[in-house]
Short mmCIF file of C-alpha atoms in Angstrom, two decimals:
data_model
loop_
_atom_site.label_atom_id
_atom_site.label_comp_id
_atom_site.label_asym_id
_atom_site.label_seq_id
_atom_site.Cartn_x
_atom_site.Cartn_y
_atom_site.Cartn_z
CA MET A 13 87.05 141.53 158.85
CA ARG A 14 85.56 143.25 162.07
CA PHE A 15 85.78 141.18 165.37
CA ASP A 16 83.08 143.23 167.43
CA THR A 17 80.63 142.55 170.16
CA ASP A 18 78.01 141.45 167.68
CA THR A 19 80.57 138.92 166.15
CA TYR A 20 81.32 137.52 169.28
CA ARG A 21 77.89 137.24 170.42
CA GLU A 22 76.89 135.46 167.15
CA ILE A 23 79.64 133.01 167.65
CA MET A 24 78.55 132.09 171.26
CA ASP A 25 74.87 131.78 170.16
CA ALA A 26 75.83 129.30 167.32
CA LEU A 27 77.93 127.26 169.58
CA THR A 28 74.93 127.33 172.14
CA ARG A 29 72.62 125.95 169.50
CA ASN A 30 75.35 123.56 168.28
CA LYS A 31 75.57 122.00 171.87
CA ARG A 32 71.87 121.47 172.09
CA ARG A 33 71.81 119.85 168.57
CA SER A 34 74.95 117.77 169.55
CA PHE A 35 73.39 116.50 172.70
CA LEU A 36 70.20 115.49 171.05
CA THR A 37 72.35 113.53 168.28
CA GLY A 38 74.60 111.98 171.01
CA PHE A 39 71.46 110.90 172.80
CA GLY A 40 70.42 109.24 169.80
CA ILE A 41 73.64 107.47 169.25
CA PHE A 42 73.79 106.61 173.07
CA TRP A 43 70.19 104.97 172.69
CA GLY A 44 71.09 102.89 169.57
CA LEU A 45 74.10 101.44 170.98
CA PHE A 46 72.42 100.77 174.38
CA MET A 47 69.52 99.12 172.64
CA LEU A 48 71.76 97.03 170.55
CA LEU A 49 73.88 95.68 173.34
CA PHE A 50 71.01 95.27 175.79
CA LEU A 51 69.14 93.26 173.40
CA ILE A 52 72.09 91.19 172.63
CA GLY A 53 72.85 90.63 176.33
CA GLY A 54 69.05 90.11 177.10
CA GLY A 55 68.68 87.73 174.35
CA ASN A 56 71.66 85.50 175.47
CA GLY A 57 70.20 85.51 179.05
CA LEU A 58 66.84 84.49 177.88
CA LYS A 59 68.35 81.61 175.84
CA GLN A 60 70.05 80.29 178.78
CA LEU A 61 66.99 80.50 180.93
CA LEU A 62 65.15 78.68 178.12
CA GLU A 63 67.88 75.92 177.79
CA LYS A 64 67.80 75.31 181.64
CA ASN A 65 64.54 73.74 180.78
CA PHE A 66 66.51 71.14 179.11
CA ASP A 67 69.42 71.08 181.57
CA GLY A 68 71.59 67.92 181.09
CA PHE A 69 69.49 66.24 178.36
CA ALA A 70 71.03 64.90 175.51
CA THR A 71 70.39 66.74 172.63
CA ASN A 72 70.42 63.62 170.26
CA THR A 73 67.56 61.84 172.40
CA VAL A 74 64.29 60.49 171.29
CA ILE A 75 61.77 59.55 173.86
CA ILE A 76 59.25 56.62 172.69
CA ALA A 77 55.96 55.97 174.43
CA ALA A 78 52.79 53.99 173.67
CA ASN A 79 49.43 55.39 172.57
CA GLU A 80 46.05 53.87 171.20
CA THR A 81 46.30 52.90 167.83
CA THR A 82 44.25 55.09 165.16
CA LYS A 83 44.25 52.68 162.39
CA PRO A 84 43.01 49.00 161.81
CA TYR A 85 45.95 46.61 160.83
CA LYS A 86 46.13 42.78 160.41
CA GLY A 87 42.81 42.16 161.89
CA PHE A 88 43.24 44.35 164.99
CA LYS A 89 40.82 47.21 165.06
CA GLU A 90 41.71 50.99 165.94
CA GLY A 91 41.73 52.39 169.28
CA ARG A 92 43.68 49.25 170.67
CA SER A 93 45.83 49.75 173.70
CA TRP A 94 49.23 48.35 173.72
CA ASN A 95 52.61 48.76 175.81
CA LEU A 96 56.20 48.93 175.26
CA GLN A 97 58.03 46.13 176.42
CA TYR A 98 61.76 45.27 177.49
CA LYS A 99 62.08 43.16 174.30
CA ASP A 100 61.53 46.31 172.41
CA ILE A 101 64.82 47.67 173.83
CA GLU A 102 66.79 44.76 172.79
CA ARG A 103 65.40 45.01 169.27
CA LEU A 104 66.21 48.55 168.97
CA LYS A 105 69.85 47.83 170.13
CA ALA A 106 70.08 45.10 167.67
CA LEU A 107 68.45 46.47 164.65
CA VAL A 108 69.47 50.23 165.10
CA PRO A 109 73.23 49.94 165.72
CA GLU A 110 73.36 53.93 165.51
CA LEU A 111 71.86 54.03 168.84
CA GLU A 112 74.49 54.42 171.57
CA VAL A 113 71.81 54.10 174.53
CA VAL A 114 68.46 52.56 174.60
CA THR A 115 67.16 52.41 178.25
CA PRO A 116 63.60 52.16 179.84
CA SER A 117 61.95 54.29 182.36
CA LEU A 118 59.02 53.57 184.55
CA PRO A 119 57.59 57.00 185.97
CA GLN A 120 54.64 57.15 188.48
CA TRP A 121 52.92 60.32 189.54
CA GLY A 122 51.02 61.39 192.77
CA TYR A 123 53.41 59.81 195.22
CA THR A 124 54.18 61.20 198.88
CA ALA A 125 57.53 61.21 200.62
CA THR A 126 57.88 61.48 204.21
CA ARG A 127 60.36 61.77 206.97
CA ASP A 128 59.57 62.42 210.64
CA GLU A 129 56.88 65.04 210.54
CA PHE A 130 58.05 66.08 207.09
CA THR A 131 55.93 65.50 204.11
CA ALA A 132 56.53 66.11 200.46
CA SER A 133 54.58 65.62 197.30
CA CYS A 134 56.73 63.90 194.69
CA SER A 135 56.62 61.56 191.48
CA ALA A 136 58.83 58.52 191.54
CA LYS A 137 60.87 57.02 188.43
CA GLY A 138 62.63 53.86 188.08
CA VAL A 139 65.60 53.91 185.89
CA GLN A 140 68.89 52.04 185.05
CA ALA A 141 72.21 53.30 185.70
CA ASP A 142 72.71 54.27 181.96
CA TYR A 143 69.94 56.85 182.23
CA VAL A 144 72.82 59.37 183.19
CA LYS A 145 73.52 59.29 179.46
CA VAL A 146 70.18 60.44 178.62
CA GLN A 147 69.75 63.18 181.24
CA ALA A 148 72.97 64.01 183.22
CA PRO A 149 72.39 64.67 186.97
CA THR A 150 73.94 67.50 188.82
CA MET A 151 74.71 66.00 192.33
CA LYS A 152 74.76 68.20 195.30
CA PHE A 153 75.38 65.57 197.55
CA GLY A 154 76.27 61.82 197.15
CA ARG A 155 75.88 59.82 193.95
CA TYR A 156 73.46 58.44 191.09
CA LEU A 157 72.14 55.07 190.93
CA ASN A 158 74.80 52.47 189.77
CA GLN A 159 74.57 49.22 188.12
CA VAL A 160 74.94 47.32 191.37
CA ASP A 161 71.96 49.11 192.79
CA VAL A 162 69.80 47.98 189.90
CA ALA A 163 71.11 44.33 189.73
CA HIS A 164 70.62 43.80 193.50
CA LYS A 165 67.43 45.65 193.68
CA ARG A 166 68.63 47.99 196.37
CA LYS A 167 66.09 50.17 198.12
CA VAL A 168 68.05 53.31 197.54
CA CYS A 169 66.97 56.62 195.89
CA VAL A 170 68.15 60.08 194.37
CA ILE A 171 65.97 62.86 195.66
CA GLY A 172 65.41 66.05 193.74
CA GLU A 173 66.06 69.56 195.36
CA ARG A 174 62.48 70.39 196.12
CA VAL A 175 62.04 66.97 197.96
CA TRP A 176 65.35 67.35 199.83
CA LYS A 177 64.55 70.88 200.99
CA THR A 178 61.27 69.84 202.26
CA LEU A 179 62.27 66.69 204.11
CA PHE A 180 65.71 68.19 205.26
CA PRO A 181 64.69 71.74 206.06
CA ASP A 182 68.13 72.38 207.72
CA GLY A 183 69.97 71.79 204.54
CA ASP A 184 72.04 68.94 205.88
CA ASP A 185 73.48 66.07 203.75
CA PRO A 186 70.88 63.45 203.69
CA CYS A 187 72.72 60.69 202.35
CA GLY A 188 72.33 57.71 204.55
CA ALA A 189 69.11 58.73 205.73
CA PHE A 190 65.85 56.82 204.92
CA ILE A 191 62.62 58.26 203.47
CA ASN A 192 59.12 56.67 203.25
CA VAL A 193 57.78 56.90 199.79
CA ASN A 194 54.19 55.46 199.32
CA GLY A 195 55.01 53.25 202.40
CA ILE A 196 58.32 51.81 201.34
CA TYR A 197 61.62 53.03 202.93
CA TYR A 198 64.36 54.08 200.83
CA GLN A 199 68.05 55.04 201.70
CA VAL A 200 68.95 58.32 200.30
CA ILE A 201 72.24 58.10 198.31
CA GLY A 202 72.12 61.53 196.48
CA VAL A 203 70.54 64.79 195.87
CA ASP A 204 70.07 65.80 192.18
CA VAL A 205 69.58 69.65 191.84
CA SER A 206 69.55 69.82 187.95
CA THR A 207 66.97 72.37 186.76
CA SER A 208 65.34 70.57 183.91
CA ASN A 209 61.62 71.03 183.42
CA ILE A 210 61.10 68.35 180.88
CA ASN A 211 58.41 66.14 182.66
CA LEU A 212 59.08 62.66 181.38
CA GLY A 213 58.56 61.42 184.86
CA GLY A 214 57.64 64.71 186.65
CA ASN A 215 59.50 67.79 187.64
CA ASN A 216 63.27 66.99 188.23
CA ALA A 217 62.95 68.84 191.67
CA ASP A 218 59.95 66.75 192.76
CA GLU A 219 61.37 63.42 191.55
CA VAL A 220 62.58 60.58 193.69
CA THR A 221 64.44 58.18 191.42
CA ILE A 222 64.88 54.50 192.19
CA PRO A 223 66.38 51.53 190.57
CA ILE A 224 63.87 50.23 187.71
CA THR A 225 64.11 46.53 188.99
CA VAL A 226 62.54 47.93 192.45
CA MET A 227 59.97 49.97 190.67
CA ARG A 228 59.39 46.80 188.40
CA ASP A 229 58.57 44.53 191.61
CA ILE A 230 56.51 47.37 193.09
CA LEU A 231 54.13 47.72 190.08
CA ASN A 232 54.24 44.32 189.30
CA SER A 233 54.54 45.43 185.66
CA GLY A 234 56.28 42.46 184.24
CA GLU A 235 57.78 43.10 180.61
CA VAL A 236 55.83 46.39 180.41
CA VAL A 237 57.72 49.64 180.07
CA GLY A 238 56.60 53.01 180.66
CA MET A 239 58.75 54.95 178.13
CA ILE A 240 62.00 54.03 176.20
CA CYS A 241 64.72 56.80 175.78
CA ALA A 242 67.17 56.17 172.92
CA VAL A 243 70.52 58.46 172.35
CA GLY A 244 72.13 58.50 168.99
CA ARG A 245 75.87 58.19 168.50
CA GLN A 246 77.99 61.13 167.99
CA GLY A 247 77.14 62.62 164.71
CA VAL A 248 74.02 60.76 164.03
CA ASN A 249 70.96 62.91 163.15
CA MET A 250 68.14 61.49 165.26
CA GLY A 251 65.72 62.61 162.48
CA ASP A 252 67.10 60.15 160.05
CA LEU A 253 66.37 57.22 162.62
CA GLU A 254 62.84 58.01 163.55
CA GLY A 255 61.31 56.03 160.87
CA ARG A 256 63.46 52.89 161.45
CA ILE A 257 62.79 53.12 165.32
CA ARG A 258 59.06 53.42 164.47
CA GLN A 259 59.35 50.43 161.92
CA VAL A 260 61.07 48.30 164.51
CA VAL A 261 58.65 48.95 167.30
CA ALA A 262 55.50 48.80 165.04
CA ARG A 263 56.41 45.65 163.45
CA GLN A 264 56.52 43.74 166.92
CA HIS A 265 53.32 45.13 168.22
CA TYR A 266 51.13 44.64 164.94
CA ILE A 267 50.73 48.55 164.39
CA ALA A 268 50.30 50.03 161.05
CA PRO A 269 53.49 51.36 159.68
CA ASP A 270 51.80 54.77 158.82
CA ASP A 271 49.96 55.18 162.20
CA LYS A 272 52.21 57.79 163.67
CA GLU A 273 49.91 58.50 166.63
CA ALA A 274 50.21 55.03 168.03
CA ILE A 275 53.74 55.55 168.75
CA MET A 276 54.58 58.90 170.33
CA MET A 277 58.10 60.14 169.66
CA LEU A 278 59.50 63.13 171.10
CA ASN A 279 62.72 64.17 169.35
CA MET A 280 64.76 66.41 171.71
CA GLU A 281 67.23 67.16 168.78
CA VAL A 282 64.28 68.98 167.06
CA MET A 283 63.48 70.83 169.87
CA PHE A 284 67.05 72.07 170.50
CA SER A 285 67.20 72.93 166.66
CA ILE A 286 63.90 75.09 166.99
CA ILE A 287 65.58 77.04 169.83
CA ASP A 288 68.86 77.62 168.04
CA ASN A 289 66.88 78.59 164.95
CA LEU A 290 64.61 80.74 166.95
CA PHE A 291 67.55 82.84 168.77
CA ARG A 292 69.51 82.90 165.51
CA GLY A 293 66.60 85.00 163.96
CA ILE A 294 66.28 86.97 167.02
CA ASN A 295 69.92 87.86 167.06
CA PHE A 296 69.73 88.66 163.32
CA LEU A 297 66.92 91.19 163.85
CA ILE A 298 68.70 92.63 166.95
CA TRP A 299 71.75 93.52 164.82
CA LEU A 300 69.64 94.57 161.88
CA VAL A 301 67.64 97.18 164.34
CA GLY A 302 70.77 98.05 166.02
CA ILE A 303 73.11 98.69 163.10
CA GLY A 304 69.92 100.67 161.49
CA THR A 305 69.88 102.78 164.74
CA LEU A 306 73.56 103.46 164.81
CA LEU A 307 73.42 104.38 160.94
CA ALA A 308 70.54 106.74 161.70
CA GLY A 309 72.65 108.34 164.41
CA ALA A 310 75.47 108.65 162.06
CA ILE A 311 73.40 110.31 159.57
CA GLY A 312 72.19 112.70 162.41
CA VAL A 313 75.81 113.43 163.35
CA SER A 314 76.69 114.35 159.79
CA ASN A 315 73.53 116.53 159.55
CA ILE A 316 74.30 118.20 162.61
CA MET A 317 78.03 118.72 161.75
CA LEU A 318 76.88 120.45 158.47
CA VAL A 319 74.67 122.83 160.35
CA VAL A 320 77.47 123.53 162.65
CA VAL A 321 79.82 124.25 159.77
CA ARG A 322 77.33 126.58 158.12
CA GLU A 323 76.63 128.48 161.37
CA ARG A 324 80.22 128.60 162.36
CA THR A 325 81.34 129.97 159.09
CA VAL A 326 82.47 133.42 160.75
CA GLU A 327 84.40 131.40 163.44
CA ILE A 328 85.99 129.35 160.85
CA GLY A 329 86.57 132.30 158.52
CA ILE A 330 88.46 133.93 161.69
CA ARG A 331 90.63 130.76 162.30
CA ARG A 332 91.58 130.72 158.56
CA ALA A 333 92.34 134.62 158.63
CA ILE A 334 94.73 134.10 161.48
CA GLY A 335 96.71 131.12 159.94
CA ALA A 336 94.64 128.06 160.38
CA THR A 337 95.40 125.57 157.62
CA PRO A 338 92.68 123.71 155.74
CA ARG A 339 94.05 120.55 157.39
CA ASP A 340 93.53 122.16 160.76
CA ILE A 341 89.77 122.69 159.99
CA LEU A 342 89.34 119.31 158.58
CA SER A 343 90.89 117.76 161.84
CA GLN A 344 88.83 119.93 163.99
CA ILE A 345 85.50 119.00 162.45
CA ILE A 346 86.26 115.17 162.09
CA PHE A 347 87.60 115.27 165.80
CA GLU A 348 84.36 116.76 167.00
CA GLY A 349 82.31 114.14 164.96
CA ILE A 350 84.44 111.02 166.43
CA THR A 351 84.51 112.61 169.98
CA LEU A 352 80.63 112.87 169.96
CA THR A 353 80.15 109.17 168.91
CA ILE A 354 82.68 107.95 171.14
CA VAL A 355 81.40 109.67 174.21
CA ALA A 356 77.80 108.67 173.39
CA GLY A 357 78.99 105.08 172.56
CA LEU A 358 80.81 104.57 175.80
CA SER A 359 77.88 105.87 177.73
CA GLY A 360 75.58 103.50 176.06
CA ILE A 361 77.95 100.56 176.74
CA VAL A 362 78.28 101.56 180.54
CA PHE A 363 74.51 101.77 180.78
CA SER A 364 73.56 98.53 179.08
CA VAL A 365 76.07 96.61 181.25
CA LEU A 366 74.70 98.10 184.50
CA LEU A 367 71.16 97.47 183.32
CA LEU A 368 72.10 94.02 182.25
CA ASN A 369 73.78 93.41 185.61
CA LEU A 370 70.50 94.36 187.24
CA LEU A 371 68.41 91.75 185.17
CA GLU A 372 71.25 89.01 186.17
CA VAL A 373 70.51 89.87 190.03
CA ILE A 374 66.71 89.84 189.43
CA SER A 375 66.96 86.25 187.72
CA GLN A 376 68.97 85.18 190.80
CA HIS A 377 71.99 84.62 188.58
CA LYS A 378 70.29 81.64 186.84
CA ALA A 379 71.59 83.18 183.54
CA VAL A 380 74.30 85.40 182.47
CA PHE A 381 72.55 88.64 181.09
CA GLN A 382 75.88 90.17 179.66
CA ILE A 383 77.48 90.84 176.60
CA GLN A 384 81.16 89.70 175.67
CA PHE A 385 83.96 92.05 175.76
CA GLY A 386 84.73 91.58 172.00
CA THR A 387 81.05 92.39 171.02
CA ALA A 388 81.00 95.78 173.01
CA ILE A 389 84.45 96.64 171.39
CA SER A 390 83.38 95.82 167.89
CA ALA A 391 80.20 97.95 168.25
CA LEU A 392 82.42 100.75 169.53
CA LEU A 393 84.72 100.34 166.56
CA LEU A 394 82.06 100.24 164.27
CA LEU A 395 80.41 103.42 165.90
CA MET A 396 83.89 105.26 165.61
CA LEU A 397 84.05 104.21 161.89
CA LEU A 398 80.45 105.70 161.45
CA GLY A 399 81.54 108.75 163.23
CA LEU A 400 84.62 109.20 161.01
CA LEU A 401 82.54 108.83 157.80
CA ALA A 402 79.80 110.99 159.20
CA GLY A 403 82.39 114.03 159.79
CA ILE A 404 83.96 113.69 156.20
CA ALA A 405 81.36 115.55 154.33
CA PRO A 406 81.12 118.47 157.01
CA ALA A 407 84.87 118.58 157.18
CA TYR A 408 85.30 118.78 153.48
CA ARG A 409 82.68 121.84 153.39
CA ALA A 410 84.58 123.54 156.25
CA MET A 411 88.07 122.93 154.80
CA HIS A 412 87.04 125.14 151.75
CA ILE A 413 85.57 128.14 153.65
CA LYS A 414 87.57 131.07 153.02
CA PRO A 415 88.08 134.48 155.18
CA VAL A 416 86.45 136.24 152.33
CA ASP A 417 83.30 133.98 152.60
CA ALA A 418 83.10 134.53 156.38
CA MET A 419 83.46 138.56 155.92
CA ARG A 420 80.55 138.39 153.21
CA ASP A 421 78.26 135.92 155.56
CA GLU A 422 78.84 138.50 158.38
#
């Protein structure tokens, strides 16, 4: 076999073409792994941002509120107005023992809180001390309402983050200070900075929470309750209790058992379940698309390596002629395939982590837009396996190239 200038030039031209093809294939693998990891990390971050809307809320909670009846029942016409009462709380506690907490809430909107020259629009909510089991507060300063505050009708309050920042712009601890809420002075005992956006009594950041006994006297509401929050015991499915809860309330207020619109019920367990199922489906699609992209990249690697072997027949023949064994040729081709996938895969991991970190900064670290270390390693190992499999067929073909074939191709 002659090894002249033309042969050398032919080998170098083949190597140049192979580098271009390898770059394009590597970019495909890089893009596939980047998209897979970026979508996983982005999906995790979006889920956390969405869950912050329910921050602190017990997942097994049912919110009960009164609405006009839509069906006649026992002599009462449809369209009748009615109200929840404190007696309903006692009945639910007695007749539905699966409920751990049943607590009332008296929300009011359109209030104004003032301190010196500072004014903040707010909502007010009267609750009992056990409301913390419905929505756990995140206290930046002070404490939450306790049973003594409720029993002794103390004019104290817990303010939301936006109310605190407006009335106390210096960011000082407001505990002990007095604020005026719709003409009544309350002493601030705590600041709740939880980020929940569930508007049971208004946005949490704009709320002023006071003992329900104080709110009851202010509104002169008597036995009327604005809403009832019921939390099930551990392991209890609130969906199974909805019918019994509705039956207990409807029976005492002469509401038709099938009049579901008269008793509004918001099952938080269903809402959390919808979110979980939504992101479970999204994650499945992410992995499906990502793995499909990686498989396409691996097929591309295999095709490129087949072309490489075909164009490097002369080179491989020369190596065989000077003593290279079939095992050496096999190792070379497989190593090239694995190296291509690893380099492209590591680049995809690094780029996805950097971009996810940028998203985390943009979101002001309200959520973690990152992937777990184990997820990245698993994806890389999968990629290495695909690279190994992609190199088997080209390596097998290269291993069987004989010097005489190289001479004939030349």
